[in-house]
Short mmCIF file of N, CA and C in Angstrom, two decimals:
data_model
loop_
_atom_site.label_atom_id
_atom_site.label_comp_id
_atom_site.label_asym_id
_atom_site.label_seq_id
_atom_site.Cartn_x
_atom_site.Cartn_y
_atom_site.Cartn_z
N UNK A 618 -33.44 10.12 65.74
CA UNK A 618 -33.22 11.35 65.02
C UNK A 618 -34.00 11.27 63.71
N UNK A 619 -34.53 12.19 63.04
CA UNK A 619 -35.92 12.16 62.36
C UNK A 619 -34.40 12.26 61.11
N UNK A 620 -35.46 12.19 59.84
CA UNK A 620 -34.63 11.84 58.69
C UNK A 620 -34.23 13.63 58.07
N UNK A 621 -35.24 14.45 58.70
CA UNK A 621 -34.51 16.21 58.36
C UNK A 621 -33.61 16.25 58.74
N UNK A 622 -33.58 15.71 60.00
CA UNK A 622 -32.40 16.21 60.95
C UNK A 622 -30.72 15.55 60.63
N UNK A 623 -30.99 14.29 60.01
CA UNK A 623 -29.56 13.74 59.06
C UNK A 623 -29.35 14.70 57.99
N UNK A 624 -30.62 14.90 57.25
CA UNK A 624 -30.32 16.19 56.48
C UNK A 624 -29.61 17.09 56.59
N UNK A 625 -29.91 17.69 57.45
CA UNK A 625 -29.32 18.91 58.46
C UNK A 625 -28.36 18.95 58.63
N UNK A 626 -27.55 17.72 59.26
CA UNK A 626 -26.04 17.08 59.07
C UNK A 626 -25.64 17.36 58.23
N UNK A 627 -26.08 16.07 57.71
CA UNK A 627 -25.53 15.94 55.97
C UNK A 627 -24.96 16.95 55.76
N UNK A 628 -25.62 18.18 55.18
CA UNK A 628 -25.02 19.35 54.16
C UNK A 628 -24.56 20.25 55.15
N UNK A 629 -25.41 20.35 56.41
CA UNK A 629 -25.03 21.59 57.22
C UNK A 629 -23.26 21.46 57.68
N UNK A 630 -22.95 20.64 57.93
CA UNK A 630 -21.56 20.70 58.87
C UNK A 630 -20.59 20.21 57.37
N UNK A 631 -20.11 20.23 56.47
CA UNK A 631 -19.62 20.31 55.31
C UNK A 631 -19.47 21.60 55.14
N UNK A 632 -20.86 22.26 55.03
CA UNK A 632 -21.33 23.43 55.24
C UNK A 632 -20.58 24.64 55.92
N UNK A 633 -20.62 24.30 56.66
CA UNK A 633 -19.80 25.20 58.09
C UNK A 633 -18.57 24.63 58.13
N UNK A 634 -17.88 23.77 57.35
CA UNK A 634 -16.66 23.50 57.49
C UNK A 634 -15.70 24.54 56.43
N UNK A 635 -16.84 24.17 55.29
CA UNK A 635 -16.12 25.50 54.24
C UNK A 635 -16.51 26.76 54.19
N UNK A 636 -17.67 27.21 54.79
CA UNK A 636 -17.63 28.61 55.49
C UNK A 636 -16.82 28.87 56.35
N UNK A 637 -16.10 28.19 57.15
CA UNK A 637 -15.51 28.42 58.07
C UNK A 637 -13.56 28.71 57.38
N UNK A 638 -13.63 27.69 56.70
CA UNK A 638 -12.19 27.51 55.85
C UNK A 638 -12.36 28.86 55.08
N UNK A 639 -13.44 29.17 54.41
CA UNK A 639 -13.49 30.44 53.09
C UNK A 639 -13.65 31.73 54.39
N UNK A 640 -13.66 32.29 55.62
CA UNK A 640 -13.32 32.84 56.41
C UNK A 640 -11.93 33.06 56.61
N UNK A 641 -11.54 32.14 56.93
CA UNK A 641 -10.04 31.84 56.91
C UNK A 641 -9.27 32.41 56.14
N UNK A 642 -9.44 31.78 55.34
CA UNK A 642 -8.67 31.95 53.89
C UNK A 642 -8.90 33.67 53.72
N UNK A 643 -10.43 34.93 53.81
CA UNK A 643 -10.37 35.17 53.32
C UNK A 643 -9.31 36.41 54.58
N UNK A 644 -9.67 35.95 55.27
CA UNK A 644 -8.47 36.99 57.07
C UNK A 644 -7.33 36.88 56.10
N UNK A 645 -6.72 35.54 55.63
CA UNK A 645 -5.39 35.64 55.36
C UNK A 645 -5.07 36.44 54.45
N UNK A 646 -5.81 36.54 53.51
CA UNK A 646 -5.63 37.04 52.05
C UNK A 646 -5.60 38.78 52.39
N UNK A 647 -6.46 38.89 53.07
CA UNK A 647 -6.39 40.30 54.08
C UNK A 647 -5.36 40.76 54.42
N UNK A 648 -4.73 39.91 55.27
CA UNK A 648 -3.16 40.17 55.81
C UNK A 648 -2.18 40.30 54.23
N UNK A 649 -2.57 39.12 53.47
CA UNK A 649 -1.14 39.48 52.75
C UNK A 649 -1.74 40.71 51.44
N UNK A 650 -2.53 40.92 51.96
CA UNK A 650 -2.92 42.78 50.97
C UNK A 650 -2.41 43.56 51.59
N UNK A 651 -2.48 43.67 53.19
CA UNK A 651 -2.12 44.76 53.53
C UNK A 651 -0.75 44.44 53.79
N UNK A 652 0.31 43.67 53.99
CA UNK A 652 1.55 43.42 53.71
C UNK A 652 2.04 44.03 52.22
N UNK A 653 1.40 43.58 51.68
CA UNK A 653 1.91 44.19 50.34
C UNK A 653 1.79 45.15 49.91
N UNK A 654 0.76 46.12 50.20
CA UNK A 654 0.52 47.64 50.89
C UNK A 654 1.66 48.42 51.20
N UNK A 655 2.03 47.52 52.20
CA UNK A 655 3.31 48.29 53.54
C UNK A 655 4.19 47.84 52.74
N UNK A 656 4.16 46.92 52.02
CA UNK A 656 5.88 46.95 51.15
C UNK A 656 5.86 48.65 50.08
N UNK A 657 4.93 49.35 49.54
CA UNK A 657 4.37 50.16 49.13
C UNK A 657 5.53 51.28 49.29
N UNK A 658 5.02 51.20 50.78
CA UNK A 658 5.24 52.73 51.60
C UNK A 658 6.90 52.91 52.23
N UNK A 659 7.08 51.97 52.01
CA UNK A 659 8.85 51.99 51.98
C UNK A 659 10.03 52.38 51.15
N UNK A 660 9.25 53.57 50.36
CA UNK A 660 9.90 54.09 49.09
C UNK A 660 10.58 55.08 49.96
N UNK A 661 12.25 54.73 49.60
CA UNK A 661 13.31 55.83 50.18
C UNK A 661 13.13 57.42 49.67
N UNK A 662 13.48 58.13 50.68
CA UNK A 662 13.60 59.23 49.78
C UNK A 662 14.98 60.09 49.56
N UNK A 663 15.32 60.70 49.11
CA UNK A 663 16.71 61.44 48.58
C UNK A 663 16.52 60.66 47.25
N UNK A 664 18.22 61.43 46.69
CA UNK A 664 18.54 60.44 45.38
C UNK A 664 19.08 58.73 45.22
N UNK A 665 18.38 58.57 44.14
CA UNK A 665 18.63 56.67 44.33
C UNK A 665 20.03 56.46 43.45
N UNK A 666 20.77 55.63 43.62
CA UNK A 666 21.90 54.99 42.71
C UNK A 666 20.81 54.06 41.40
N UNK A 667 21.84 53.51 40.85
CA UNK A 667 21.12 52.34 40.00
C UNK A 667 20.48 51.24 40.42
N UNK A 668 21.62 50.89 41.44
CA UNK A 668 21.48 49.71 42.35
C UNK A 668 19.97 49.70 42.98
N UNK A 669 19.78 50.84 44.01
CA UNK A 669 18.46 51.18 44.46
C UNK A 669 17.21 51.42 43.81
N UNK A 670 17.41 51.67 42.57
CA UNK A 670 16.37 52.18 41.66
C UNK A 670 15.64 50.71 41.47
N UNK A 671 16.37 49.56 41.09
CA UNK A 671 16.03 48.63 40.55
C UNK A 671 15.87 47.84 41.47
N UNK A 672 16.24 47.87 42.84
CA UNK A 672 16.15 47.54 43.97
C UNK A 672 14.27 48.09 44.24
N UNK A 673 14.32 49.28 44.42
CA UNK A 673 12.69 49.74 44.28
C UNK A 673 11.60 48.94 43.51
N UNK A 674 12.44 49.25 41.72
CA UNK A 674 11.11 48.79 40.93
C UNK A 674 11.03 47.03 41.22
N UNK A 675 11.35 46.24 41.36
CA UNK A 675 11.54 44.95 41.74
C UNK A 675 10.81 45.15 43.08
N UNK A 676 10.82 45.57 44.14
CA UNK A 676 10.03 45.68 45.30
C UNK A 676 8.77 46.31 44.69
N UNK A 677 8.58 47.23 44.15
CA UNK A 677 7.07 47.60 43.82
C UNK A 677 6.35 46.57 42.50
N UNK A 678 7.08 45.73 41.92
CA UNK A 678 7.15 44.51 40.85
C UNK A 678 6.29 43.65 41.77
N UNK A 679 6.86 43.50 43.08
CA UNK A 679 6.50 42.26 43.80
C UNK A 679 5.55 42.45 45.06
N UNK A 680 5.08 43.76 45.19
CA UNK A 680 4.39 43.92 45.97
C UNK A 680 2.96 44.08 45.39
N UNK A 681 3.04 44.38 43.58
CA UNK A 681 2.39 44.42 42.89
C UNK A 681 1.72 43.06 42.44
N UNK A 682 2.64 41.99 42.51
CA UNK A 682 1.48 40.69 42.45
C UNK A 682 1.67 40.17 43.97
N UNK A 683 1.79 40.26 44.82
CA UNK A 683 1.41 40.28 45.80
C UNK A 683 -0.03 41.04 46.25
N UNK A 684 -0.28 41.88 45.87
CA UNK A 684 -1.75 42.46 45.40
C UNK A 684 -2.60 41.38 45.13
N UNK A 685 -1.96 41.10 43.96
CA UNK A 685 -3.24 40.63 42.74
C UNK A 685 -2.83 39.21 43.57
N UNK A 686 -2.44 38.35 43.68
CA UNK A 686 -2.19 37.50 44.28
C UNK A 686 -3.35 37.75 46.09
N UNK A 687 -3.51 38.17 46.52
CA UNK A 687 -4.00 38.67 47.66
C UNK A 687 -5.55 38.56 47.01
N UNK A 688 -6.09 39.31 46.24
CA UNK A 688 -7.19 39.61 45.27
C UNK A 688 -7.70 38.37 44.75
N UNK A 689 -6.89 37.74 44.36
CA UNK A 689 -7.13 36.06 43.83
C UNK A 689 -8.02 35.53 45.21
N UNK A 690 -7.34 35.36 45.56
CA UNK A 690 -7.29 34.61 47.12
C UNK A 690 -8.49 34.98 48.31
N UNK A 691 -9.17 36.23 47.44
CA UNK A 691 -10.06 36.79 48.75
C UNK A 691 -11.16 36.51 47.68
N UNK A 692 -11.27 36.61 46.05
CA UNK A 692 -12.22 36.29 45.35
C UNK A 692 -12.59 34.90 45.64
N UNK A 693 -11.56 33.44 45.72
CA UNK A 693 -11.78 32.67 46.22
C UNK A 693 -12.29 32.20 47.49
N UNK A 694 -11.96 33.29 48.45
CA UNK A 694 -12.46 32.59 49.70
C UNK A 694 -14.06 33.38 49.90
N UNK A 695 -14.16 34.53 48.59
CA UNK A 695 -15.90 35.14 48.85
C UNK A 695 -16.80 33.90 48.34
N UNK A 696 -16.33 33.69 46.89
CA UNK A 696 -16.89 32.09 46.45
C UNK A 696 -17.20 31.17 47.24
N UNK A 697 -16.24 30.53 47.96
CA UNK A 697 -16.68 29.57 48.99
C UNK A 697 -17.57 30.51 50.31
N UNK A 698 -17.00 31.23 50.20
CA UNK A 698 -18.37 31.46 51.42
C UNK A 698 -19.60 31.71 50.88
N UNK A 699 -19.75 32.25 50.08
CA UNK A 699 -21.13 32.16 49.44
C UNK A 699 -21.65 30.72 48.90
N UNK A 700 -21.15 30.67 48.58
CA UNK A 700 -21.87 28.91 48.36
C UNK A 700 -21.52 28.06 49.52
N UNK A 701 -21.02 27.67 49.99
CA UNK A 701 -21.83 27.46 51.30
C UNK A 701 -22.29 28.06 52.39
N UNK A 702 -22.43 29.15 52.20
CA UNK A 702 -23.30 30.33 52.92
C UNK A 702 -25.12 29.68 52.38
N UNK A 703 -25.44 29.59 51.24
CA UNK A 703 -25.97 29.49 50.38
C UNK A 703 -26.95 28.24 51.05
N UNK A 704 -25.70 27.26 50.74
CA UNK A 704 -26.16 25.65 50.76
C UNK A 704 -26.35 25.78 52.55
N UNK A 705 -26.40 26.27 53.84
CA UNK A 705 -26.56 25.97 54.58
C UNK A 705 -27.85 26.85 54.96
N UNK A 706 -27.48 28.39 54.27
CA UNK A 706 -28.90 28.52 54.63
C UNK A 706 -30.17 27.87 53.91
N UNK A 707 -30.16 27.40 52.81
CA UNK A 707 -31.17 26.17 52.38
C UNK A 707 -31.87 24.71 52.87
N UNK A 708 -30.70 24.54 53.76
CA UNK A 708 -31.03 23.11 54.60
C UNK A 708 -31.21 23.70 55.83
N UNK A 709 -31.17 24.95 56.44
CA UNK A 709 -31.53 25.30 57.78
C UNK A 709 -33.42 25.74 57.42
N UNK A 710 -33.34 26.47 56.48
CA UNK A 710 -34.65 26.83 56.34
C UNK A 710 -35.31 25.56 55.62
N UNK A 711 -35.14 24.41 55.14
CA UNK A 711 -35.63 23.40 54.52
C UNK A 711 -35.61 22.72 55.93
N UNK A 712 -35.39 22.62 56.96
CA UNK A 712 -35.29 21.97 58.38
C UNK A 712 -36.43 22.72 59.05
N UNK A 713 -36.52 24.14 59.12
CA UNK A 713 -37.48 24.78 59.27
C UNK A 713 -38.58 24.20 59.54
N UNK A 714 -39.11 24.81 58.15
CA UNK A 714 -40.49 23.91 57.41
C UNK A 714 -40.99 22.57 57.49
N UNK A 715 -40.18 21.90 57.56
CA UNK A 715 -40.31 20.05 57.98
C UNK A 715 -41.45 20.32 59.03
N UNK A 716 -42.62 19.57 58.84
CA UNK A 716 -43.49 18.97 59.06
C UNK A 716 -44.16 17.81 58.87
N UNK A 717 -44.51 16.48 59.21
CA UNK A 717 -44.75 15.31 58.19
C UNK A 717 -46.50 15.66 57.63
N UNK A 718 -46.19 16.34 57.42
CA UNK A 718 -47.72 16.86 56.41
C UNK A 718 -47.37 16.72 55.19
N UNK A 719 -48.88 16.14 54.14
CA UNK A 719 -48.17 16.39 52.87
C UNK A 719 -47.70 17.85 52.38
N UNK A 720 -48.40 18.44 52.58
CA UNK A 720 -47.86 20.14 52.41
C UNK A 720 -46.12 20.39 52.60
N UNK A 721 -46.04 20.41 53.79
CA UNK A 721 -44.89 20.32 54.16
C UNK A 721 -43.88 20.07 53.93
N UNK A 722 -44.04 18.61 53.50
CA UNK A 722 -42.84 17.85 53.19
C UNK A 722 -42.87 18.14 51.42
N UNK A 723 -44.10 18.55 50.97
CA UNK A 723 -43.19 18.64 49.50
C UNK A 723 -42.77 20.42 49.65
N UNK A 724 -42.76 21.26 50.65
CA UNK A 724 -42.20 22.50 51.19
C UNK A 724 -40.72 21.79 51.37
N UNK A 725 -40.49 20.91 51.61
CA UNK A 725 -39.21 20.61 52.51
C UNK A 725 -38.19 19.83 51.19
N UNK A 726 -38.75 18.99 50.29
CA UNK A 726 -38.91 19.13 49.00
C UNK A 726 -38.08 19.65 48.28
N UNK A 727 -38.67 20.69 47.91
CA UNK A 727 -38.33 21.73 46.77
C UNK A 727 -37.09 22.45 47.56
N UNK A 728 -37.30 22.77 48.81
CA UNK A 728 -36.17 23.89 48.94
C UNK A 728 -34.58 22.83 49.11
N UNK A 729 -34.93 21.22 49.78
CA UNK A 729 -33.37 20.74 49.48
C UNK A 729 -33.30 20.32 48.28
N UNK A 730 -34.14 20.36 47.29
CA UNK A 730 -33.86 20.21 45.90
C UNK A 730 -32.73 21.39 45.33
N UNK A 731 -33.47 22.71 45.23
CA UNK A 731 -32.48 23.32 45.46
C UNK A 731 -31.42 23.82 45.91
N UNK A 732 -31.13 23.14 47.08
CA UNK A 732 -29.93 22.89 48.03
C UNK A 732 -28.89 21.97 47.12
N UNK A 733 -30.31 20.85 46.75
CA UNK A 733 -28.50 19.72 46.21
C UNK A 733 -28.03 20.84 44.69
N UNK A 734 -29.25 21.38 43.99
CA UNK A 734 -28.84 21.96 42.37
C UNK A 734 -27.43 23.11 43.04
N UNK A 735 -27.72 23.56 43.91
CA UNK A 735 -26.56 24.33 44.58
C UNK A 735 -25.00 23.53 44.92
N UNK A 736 -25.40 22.45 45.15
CA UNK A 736 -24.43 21.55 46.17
C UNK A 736 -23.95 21.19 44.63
N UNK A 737 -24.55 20.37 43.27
CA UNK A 737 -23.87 20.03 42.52
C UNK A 737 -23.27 21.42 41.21
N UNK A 738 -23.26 22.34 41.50
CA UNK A 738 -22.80 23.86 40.82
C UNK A 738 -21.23 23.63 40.42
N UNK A 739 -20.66 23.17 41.21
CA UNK A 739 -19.02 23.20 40.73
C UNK A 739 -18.69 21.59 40.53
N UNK A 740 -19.64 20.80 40.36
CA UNK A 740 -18.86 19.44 39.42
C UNK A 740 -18.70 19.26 37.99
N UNK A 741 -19.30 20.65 37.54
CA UNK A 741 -18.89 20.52 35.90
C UNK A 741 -17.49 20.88 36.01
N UNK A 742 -16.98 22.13 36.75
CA UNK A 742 -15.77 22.76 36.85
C UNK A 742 -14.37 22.01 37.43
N UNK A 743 -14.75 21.03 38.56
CA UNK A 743 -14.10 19.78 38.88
C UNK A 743 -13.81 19.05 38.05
N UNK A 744 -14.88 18.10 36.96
CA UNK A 744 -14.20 17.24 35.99
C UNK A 744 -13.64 17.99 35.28
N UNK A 745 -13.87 19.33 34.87
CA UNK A 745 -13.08 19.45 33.35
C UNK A 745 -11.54 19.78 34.15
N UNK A 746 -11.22 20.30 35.73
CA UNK A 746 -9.82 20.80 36.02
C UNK A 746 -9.44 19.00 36.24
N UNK A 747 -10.34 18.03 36.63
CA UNK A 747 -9.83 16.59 36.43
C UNK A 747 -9.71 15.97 35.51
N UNK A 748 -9.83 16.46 34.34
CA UNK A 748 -9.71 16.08 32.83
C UNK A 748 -8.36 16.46 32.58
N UNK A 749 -8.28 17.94 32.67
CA UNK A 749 -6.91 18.60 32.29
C UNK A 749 -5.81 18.16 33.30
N UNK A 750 -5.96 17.92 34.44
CA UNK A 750 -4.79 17.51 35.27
C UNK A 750 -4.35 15.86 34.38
N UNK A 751 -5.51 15.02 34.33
CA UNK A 751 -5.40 13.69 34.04
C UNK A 751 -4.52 13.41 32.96
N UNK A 752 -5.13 14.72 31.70
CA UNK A 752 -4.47 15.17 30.35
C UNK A 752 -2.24 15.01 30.74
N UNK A 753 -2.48 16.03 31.68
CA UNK A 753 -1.12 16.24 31.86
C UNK A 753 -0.36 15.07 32.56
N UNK A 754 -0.58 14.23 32.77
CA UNK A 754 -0.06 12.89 33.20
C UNK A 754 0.45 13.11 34.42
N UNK A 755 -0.66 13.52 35.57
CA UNK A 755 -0.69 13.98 36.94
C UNK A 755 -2.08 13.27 37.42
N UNK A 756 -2.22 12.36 38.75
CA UNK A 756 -3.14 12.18 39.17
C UNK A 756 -4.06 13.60 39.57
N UNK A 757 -5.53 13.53 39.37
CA UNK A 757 -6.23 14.55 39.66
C UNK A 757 -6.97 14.15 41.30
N UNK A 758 -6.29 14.65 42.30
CA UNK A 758 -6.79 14.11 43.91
C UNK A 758 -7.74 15.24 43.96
N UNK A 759 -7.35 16.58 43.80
CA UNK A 759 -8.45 17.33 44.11
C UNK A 759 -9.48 17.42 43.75
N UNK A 760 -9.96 16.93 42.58
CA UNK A 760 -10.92 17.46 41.72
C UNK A 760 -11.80 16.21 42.14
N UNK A 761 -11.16 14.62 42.22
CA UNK A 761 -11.58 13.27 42.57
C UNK A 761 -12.70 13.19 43.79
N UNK A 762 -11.41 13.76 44.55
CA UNK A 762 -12.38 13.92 46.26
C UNK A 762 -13.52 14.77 46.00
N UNK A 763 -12.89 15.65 45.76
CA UNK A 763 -14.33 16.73 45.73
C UNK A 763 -15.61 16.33 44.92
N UNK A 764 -15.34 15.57 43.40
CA UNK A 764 -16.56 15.14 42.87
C UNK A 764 -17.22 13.96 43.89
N UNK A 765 -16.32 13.49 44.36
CA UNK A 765 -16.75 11.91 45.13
C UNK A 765 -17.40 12.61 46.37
N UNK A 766 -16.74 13.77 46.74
CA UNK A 766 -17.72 13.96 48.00
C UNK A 766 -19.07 15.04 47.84
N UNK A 767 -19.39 15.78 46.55
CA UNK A 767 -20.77 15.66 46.25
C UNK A 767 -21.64 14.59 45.76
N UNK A 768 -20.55 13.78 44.97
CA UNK A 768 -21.60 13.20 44.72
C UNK A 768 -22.43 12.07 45.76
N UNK A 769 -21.35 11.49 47.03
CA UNK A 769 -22.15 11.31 48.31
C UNK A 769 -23.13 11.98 49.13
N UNK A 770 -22.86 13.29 49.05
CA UNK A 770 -23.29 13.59 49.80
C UNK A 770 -24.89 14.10 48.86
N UNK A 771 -24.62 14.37 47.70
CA UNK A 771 -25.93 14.30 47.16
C UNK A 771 -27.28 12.95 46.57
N UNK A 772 -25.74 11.79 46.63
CA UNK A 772 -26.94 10.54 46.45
C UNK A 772 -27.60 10.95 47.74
N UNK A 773 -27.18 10.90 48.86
CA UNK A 773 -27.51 10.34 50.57
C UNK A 773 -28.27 11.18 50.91
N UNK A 774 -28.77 12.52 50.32
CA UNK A 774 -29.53 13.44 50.65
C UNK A 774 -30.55 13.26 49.95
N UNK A 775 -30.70 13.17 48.20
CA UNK A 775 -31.98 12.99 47.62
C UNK A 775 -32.75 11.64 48.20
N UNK A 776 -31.65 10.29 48.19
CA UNK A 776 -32.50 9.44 49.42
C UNK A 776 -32.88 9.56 50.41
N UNK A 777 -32.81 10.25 51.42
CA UNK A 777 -33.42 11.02 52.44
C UNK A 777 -34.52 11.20 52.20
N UNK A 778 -34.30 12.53 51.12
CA UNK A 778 -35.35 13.32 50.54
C UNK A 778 -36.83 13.05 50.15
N UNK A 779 -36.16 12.22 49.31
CA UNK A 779 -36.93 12.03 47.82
C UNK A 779 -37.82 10.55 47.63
N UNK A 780 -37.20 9.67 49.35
CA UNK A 780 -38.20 8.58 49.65
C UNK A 780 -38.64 8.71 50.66
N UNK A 781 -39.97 7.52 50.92
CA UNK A 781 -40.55 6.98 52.40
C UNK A 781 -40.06 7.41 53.36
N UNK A 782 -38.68 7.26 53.67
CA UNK A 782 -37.95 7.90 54.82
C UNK A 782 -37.91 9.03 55.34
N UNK A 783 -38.16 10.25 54.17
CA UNK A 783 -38.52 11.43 54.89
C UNK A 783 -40.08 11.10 55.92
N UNK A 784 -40.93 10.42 55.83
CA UNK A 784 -41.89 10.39 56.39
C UNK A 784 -42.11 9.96 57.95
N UNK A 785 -40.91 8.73 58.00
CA UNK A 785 -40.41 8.18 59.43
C UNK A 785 -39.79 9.26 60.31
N UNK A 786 -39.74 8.44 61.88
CA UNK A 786 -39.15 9.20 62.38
C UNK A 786 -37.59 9.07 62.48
N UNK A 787 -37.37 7.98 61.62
CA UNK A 787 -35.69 7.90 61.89
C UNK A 787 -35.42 6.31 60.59
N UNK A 788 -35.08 5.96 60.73
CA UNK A 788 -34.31 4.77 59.81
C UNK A 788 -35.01 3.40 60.15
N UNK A 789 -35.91 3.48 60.64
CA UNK A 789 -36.45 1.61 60.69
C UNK A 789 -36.94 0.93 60.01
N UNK A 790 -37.64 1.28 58.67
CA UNK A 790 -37.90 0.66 57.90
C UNK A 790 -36.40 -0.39 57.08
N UNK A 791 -35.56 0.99 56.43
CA UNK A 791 -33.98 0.43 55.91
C UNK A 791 -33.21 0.88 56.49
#
């Protein structure tokens, strides 16, 4: 297997794991909008007691961050799909182009260069939410993994990249 094609790996199926999750996520967030919608439309009609009144505004209270809550949740899952929407179409079209020409390969180059500047976009935002968790005398797991798994996956790609090995057809030299 030629050294693009680990490439390809590398970022692509990470890739498609959180496009696939930020899909997910964003169906669900879907459902609980339009749940909270239909809590909406359940306004009685005749005259209300006290009881019911406050019974209402408390249901339209909570269907109301149920909204915004819903809204959160679909902004998040557009984010992740776009960035790795992003980062996969960069290593599909940087797979493309691969040729062992010099041309080529500094074509192949530049565009997973910009793949990893993409891939490393949210590790400033990771340490500082792993700073503040750390602050609060809470281990920070999320923020940990996630820096640890760009930053693997971006050493293992610029080495790919960025040596001799892109030139082979697979790993025999190291």
């Amino acid at each position: 297997m030629s050294t693009a094609n680990r490439n390809l790996l590398l970022l692509g199926l990470p890739s498609l794991l959180l496009l696939a999750a930020g899909t997910a996520l964003f169906c669900m967030a879907d459902t609980l909008l339009s749940e909270s919608i239909s809590l909406l439309d359940q306004t009685p009609a005749g005259e209300l007691g006290d009881v019911e009144g406050y019974a209402l505004l408390f249901g339209m209270f909570a269907a109301g961050f149920g909204s915004l809550a819903a809204l959160a949740l679909q902004i998040v899952a557009a984010a992740a799909m776009l960035y790795s929407g992003l980062i996969l179409l960069l290593t599909i079209s940087a797979r493309i182009l691969y040729r062992n020409t010099p041309g080529r390969i500094l074509a192949y180059r530049l565009v997973m260069g910009t793949a990893f500047v993409v891939l490393v976009l949210p590790a400033p935002g990771l340490l500082q939410m792993g700073l503040e968790t750390a602050q609060s005398g809470m281990i920070p797991w999320f923020p940990l993994f996630g820096l640890a798994v760009i930053a693997a996956l971006t050493l293992l790609g610029c080495r790919n990249t960025y040596t001799d090995r892109i030139r082979d057809a697979g790993f025999s030299k190291n």
